[in-house]
Amino acid sequence: MALLSIRDLVKCYPSEGEEPVTVVDVGAFELASGEQVLLQGESGSGKSTLLNLIAGIVVADSGEILLGGENVCSLSESARDAHRARSLGYVFQNFNLLNGYTCLENVELGMSFGTGVDGEFALQLLDRVGLSNRRSYRPDQLSQGQRQRVAIARALANRPKLVLADEPTGNLDPTNAAVALELIQSLCSENGAALLFVSHDPQLESKFERVIDLAELNQAACLSSDRGCGK
Ligand code: ADP
Ligand code: MG
């Protein structure tokens, strides 16, 4: 059975004075356990919305998202929060670290919402991204590349089955971007997590076994039925 299985997923947003706009319309998409996929697509094509739907941050209009056998779309808001904390790691373009806390605390805070704080594993993760000697620094005392490495450690903190990465290299210079990509990929492999990695950088294509363009996923869905909004 696939780790992630999406069927007939539709998300629309209202647009001023017009028909609602269909942003995501995915007929079928599956991700196997441990698989690493690069998701491409033009700006505004719905990549972040798709990740947020999988994470249960955004609620779908229709369809289903089975993650580890659980349908994210049918969970209550609090159940989605719990599910996200336990099953998912998320890496963002702008890191989303908490500046009032140290690097170690940022990793441990992720655990406190999920499977419980494991200080030893948090430190092990920080060490793995080369930052155990910065454990007591706050994010604003770190470089951009270092901040993203803390965020990568945090994403693995609850030993998630799936890591979602939304343009995580977008704010980094080429050297730090390469380091971040390498760390995300190896940490996912080492910890048995699948990876759905969004980027519009074509140079990353060679780093992934499977590359998908969201336009193709959306288009396939449109061809297979007349789903969508305002139809
Ligand atoms: P991408 O990540 O591929 O750049 P997004 O998923 O952020 O694309 O956005 C896809 C489309 O959905 C865009 O046209 C955007 O304006 C629209 N959109 C995203 N979030 C909202 C929202 N909360 N309300 C209305 N429209 C939105
Ligand atoms: Mg986006």
Coordinates of C-alpha atoms and ligand atoms in Angstrom, one line a residue:
M1 CA 0.0 0.0 0.0
A2 CA 1.3 3.5 -0.8
L3 CA 2.2 5.7 2.1
L4 CA 0.4 8.7 0.5
S5 CA -2.5 8.2 -1.8
I6 CA -4.5 11.2 -3.2
R7 CA -7.8 10.7 -5.1
D8 CA -9.9 13.3 -6.8
L9 CA -8.6 16.2 -4.7
V10 CA -10.1 19.6 -5.4
K11 CA -9.4 22.9 -3.8
C12 CA -10.8 26.2 -5.0
Y13 CA -10.4 29.7 -3.8
P14 CA -12.9 32.5 -4.3
S15 CA -11.9 35.2 -6.8
E16 CA -13.3 38.7 -6.8
G17 CA -16.5 38.9 -8.7
E18 CA -15.8 35.8 -10.7
E19 CA -16.2 32.1 -10.6
P20 CA -14.1 30.4 -7.9
V21 CA -10.7 29.4 -9.2
T22 CA -9.7 25.8 -9.1
V23 CA -6.1 25.8 -7.7
V24 CA -5.7 22.0 -7.1
D25 CA -7.4 19.3 -9.1
V26 CA -5.4 16.1 -8.7
G27 CA -7.1 12.9 -10.0
A28 CA -4.6 10.5 -8.6
F29 CA -1.2 10.7 -7.0
E30 CA 0.7 8.1 -4.9
L31 CA 3.9 8.2 -3.0
A32 CA 5.5 5.0 -1.7
S33 CA 7.2 4.6 1.7
G34 CA 10.7 6.1 1.6
E35 CA 10.2 7.5 -1.9
Q36 CA 11.7 10.9 -2.8
V37 CA 9.8 13.0 -5.4
L38 CA 10.6 16.4 -6.8
L39 CA 7.4 18.4 -7.4
Q40 CA 7.8 21.2 -9.9
G41 CA 5.4 23.8 -11.3
E42 CA 5.2 27.5 -12.2
S43 CA 4.7 30.1 -9.5
G44 CA 1.0 30.2 -8.5
S45 CA 0.3 26.7 -9.9
G46 CA -0.8 25.4 -6.5
K47 CA 2.3 23.6 -5.1
S48 CA 2.2 25.2 -1.6
T49 CA -1.6 24.6 -1.5
L50 CA -1.1 20.9 -2.3
L51 CA 1.5 20.5 0.5
N52 CA -0.8 22.4 2.9
L53 CA -3.7 20.1 1.9
I54 CA -1.6 17.0 2.6
A55 CA -0.5 18.6 6.0
G56 CA -4.1 19.4 6.8
I57 CA -3.4 23.1 7.1
V58 CA -5.8 23.8 4.3
V59 CA -9.0 21.9 3.9
A60 CA -10.0 20.4 0.6
D61 CA -13.4 21.0 -1.1
S62 CA -13.6 17.4 -2.1
G63 CA -11.5 14.2 -2.5
E64 CA -9.3 12.2 -0.2
I65 CA -5.8 12.2 1.0
L66 CA -4.8 8.9 2.6
L67 CA -1.6 9.2 4.7
G68 CA -0.6 6.0 6.5
G69 CA -4.1 4.7 6.0
E70 CA -5.8 7.8 7.6
N71 CA -7.9 10.1 5.5
V72 CA -6.7 13.6 6.3
C73 CA -9.8 15.2 4.7
S74 CA -12.2 13.5 7.1
L75 CA -10.4 14.5 10.3
S76 CA -11.5 17.3 12.6
E77 CA -9.2 20.3 13.0
S78 CA -7.7 19.1 16.3
A79 CA -7.2 15.6 14.8
R80 CA -5.5 17.1 11.8
D81 CA -3.2 19.1 14.1
A82 CA -2.3 15.9 16.0
H83 CA -1.9 13.9 12.8
R84 CA 0.4 16.6 11.4
A85 CA 2.6 16.7 14.5
R86 CA 3.0 12.9 14.6
S87 CA 3.2 11.9 10.9
L88 CA 4.8 14.9 9.1
G89 CA 7.9 17.0 9.0
Y90 CA 7.7 20.3 7.1
V91 CA 10.6 22.4 5.8
F92 CA 9.7 25.9 4.6
Q93 CA 11.5 28.5 2.4
N94 CA 11.6 31.0 5.3
F95 CA 12.6 28.4 7.9
N96 CA 9.8 29.3 10.4
L97 CA 12.0 28.9 13.5
L98 CA 11.0 30.5 16.8
N99 CA 13.5 33.3 17.6
G100 CA 12.8 33.3 21.3
Y101 CA 14.2 29.8 21.6
T102 CA 17.6 28.1 21.1
C103 CA 18.3 25.8 18.2
L104 CA 17.9 22.8 20.5
E105 CA 14.7 24.1 21.9
N106 CA 13.3 24.7 18.4
V107 CA 13.9 21.0 17.6
E108 CA 12.5 19.9 21.0
L109 CA 9.4 22.1 20.6
G110 CA 8.5 20.1 17.5
M111 CA 8.7 17.0 19.6
S112 CA 6.6 18.4 22.3
F113 CA 3.6 18.7 19.9
G114 CA 4.3 15.2 18.5
T115 CA 5.8 12.1 19.9
G116 CA 7.2 13.6 23.1
V117 CA 10.6 15.3 23.8
D118 CA 13.6 13.1 23.3
G119 CA 16.5 15.4 24.1
E120 CA 19.1 12.9 23.1
F121 CA 17.6 12.4 19.6
A122 CA 17.2 16.2 19.2
L123 CA 20.9 16.7 19.9
Q124 CA 21.8 13.8 17.6
L125 CA 19.8 15.5 14.8
L126 CA 21.5 18.8 15.5
D127 CA 24.8 17.0 15.4
R128 CA 23.9 15.3 12.1
V129 CA 23.3 18.8 10.5
G130 CA 26.6 20.0 11.9
L131 CA 25.1 22.3 14.6
S132 CA 25.5 20.6 17.9
N133 CA 28.1 23.3 18.8
R134 CA 25.4 25.9 18.2
R135 CA 22.7 24.2 20.2
S136 CA 22.4 27.2 22.6
Y137 CA 22.3 29.9 19.9
R138 CA 19.1 31.5 18.9
P139 CA 18.1 31.4 15.2
D140 CA 18.8 35.1 14.8
Q141 CA 22.4 34.4 15.8
L142 CA 22.8 32.0 12.8
S143 CA 23.4 32.3 9.1
Q144 CA 20.6 31.6 6.7
G145 CA 22.1 28.2 5.8
Q146 CA 22.5 27.3 9.4
R147 CA 18.9 28.3 10.1
Q148 CA 17.6 26.0 7.4
R149 CA 19.8 23.2 8.8
V150 CA 18.0 23.6 12.2
A151 CA 14.7 23.5 10.4
I152 CA 15.8 20.3 8.7
A153 CA 16.7 18.7 12.1
R154 CA 13.3 19.8 13.4
A155 CA 11.4 18.3 10.5
L156 CA 12.8 14.8 11.4
A157 CA 12.3 15.2 15.1
N158 CA 9.1 13.2 15.4
R159 CA 10.5 10.4 13.1
P160 CA 7.8 11.3 10.5
K161 CA 6.8 9.0 7.7
L162 CA 6.7 11.9 5.3
V163 CA 8.7 15.1 5.0
L164 CA 7.2 18.0 3.0
A165 CA 9.7 20.6 1.8
D166 CA 8.3 23.8 0.2
E167 CA 11.1 25.5 -1.8
P168 CA 13.5 25.0 1.1
T169 CA 16.5 26.1 -0.9
G170 CA 14.8 29.2 -2.3
N171 CA 16.4 31.6 0.2
L172 CA 19.8 30.0 0.1
D173 CA 23.0 30.7 -1.9
P174 CA 24.0 27.8 -4.2
T175 CA 26.5 26.3 -1.8
N176 CA 24.1 26.3 1.2
A177 CA 21.2 25.1 -1.1
A178 CA 23.3 22.1 -2.1
V179 CA 24.1 21.3 1.5
A180 CA 20.4 21.7 2.5
L181 CA 19.2 19.4 -0.3
E182 CA 21.8 16.8 0.5
L183 CA 20.9 16.9 4.2
I184 CA 17.2 16.6 3.6
Q185 CA 17.6 13.7 1.3
S186 CA 20.0 11.8 3.5
L187 CA 18.2 12.4 6.7
C188 CA 14.9 11.2 5.1
S189 CA 16.7 8.0 3.8
E190 CA 18.4 7.4 7.2
N191 CA 15.1 7.8 9.1
G192 CA 12.9 6.0 6.6
A193 CA 10.8 9.1 5.7
A194 CA 9.4 9.7 2.2
L195 CA 10.1 13.1 0.8
L196 CA 7.9 15.5 -1.3
F197 CA 10.2 18.3 -2.3
V198 CA 8.9 21.4 -4.1
S199 CA 11.3 23.5 -6.2
H200 CA 11.2 25.2 -9.5
D201 CA 15.0 24.9 -9.9
P202 CA 15.5 22.6 -13.0
Q203 CA 19.0 21.8 -11.8
L204 CA 17.5 19.6 -9.0
E205 CA 15.9 17.2 -11.5
S206 CA 19.0 15.0 -11.7
K207 CA 18.9 14.6 -7.9
F208 CA 15.6 12.8 -7.8
E209 CA 14.5 9.5 -9.2
R210 CA 11.0 10.8 -9.8
V211 CA 10.1 14.3 -11.0
I212 CA 6.5 15.5 -11.3
D213 CA 5.1 18.7 -12.7
L214 CA 1.9 19.8 -10.9
A215 CA 0.5 21.1 -14.2
E216 CA 0.5 17.5 -15.4
L217 CA -1.2 16.2 -12.3
N218 CA -3.8 18.9 -12.5
Q219 CA -4.2 18.4 -16.3
A220 CA -4.6 14.7 -15.9
A221 CA -7.4 15.3 -13.4
C222 CA -9.1 17.7 -15.7
L223 CA -9.1 15.3 -18.6
S224 CA -10.5 12.4 -16.5
S225 CA -13.6 14.2 -15.4
D226 CA -15.5 17.5 -15.2
R227 CA -14.5 18.1 -11.5
G228 CA -13.6 21.5 -10.4
C229 CA -15.4 24.6 -9.2
G230 CA -18.1 26.5 -11.0
K231 CA -18.8 23.6 -13.3
Ligands
ADP1 P1 2.7 28.0 -5.7 O1 3.1 27.5 -4.4 O2 2.7 27.0 -6.8 O3 3.4 29.2 -6.1 P2 0.2 28.5 -4.3 O4 -0.3 27.2 -3.9 O5 0.8 29.4 -3.2 O6 1.1 28.4 -5.6 O7 -1.1 29.3 -4.9 C1 -1.8 28.9 -5.9 C2 -2.9 29.8 -6.3 O8 -3.9 29.9 -5.2 C3 -2.4 31.3 -6.5 O9 -3.1 31.8 -7.6 C4 -2.8 31.9 -5.2 O10 -3.1 33.3 -5.4 C5 -4.1 31.2 -4.8 N1 -4.2 31.2 -3.3 C6 -3.4 30.6 -2.5 N2 -3.8 30.7 -1.2 C7 -5.0 31.4 -1.3 C8 -5.9 31.9 -0.3 N3 -5.8 31.7 1.0 N4 -7.0 32.6 -0.8 C9 -7.2 32.8 -2.1 N5 -6.3 32.4 -3.1 C10 -5.2 31.7 -2.7
MG2 MG 4.6 28.1 -3.1

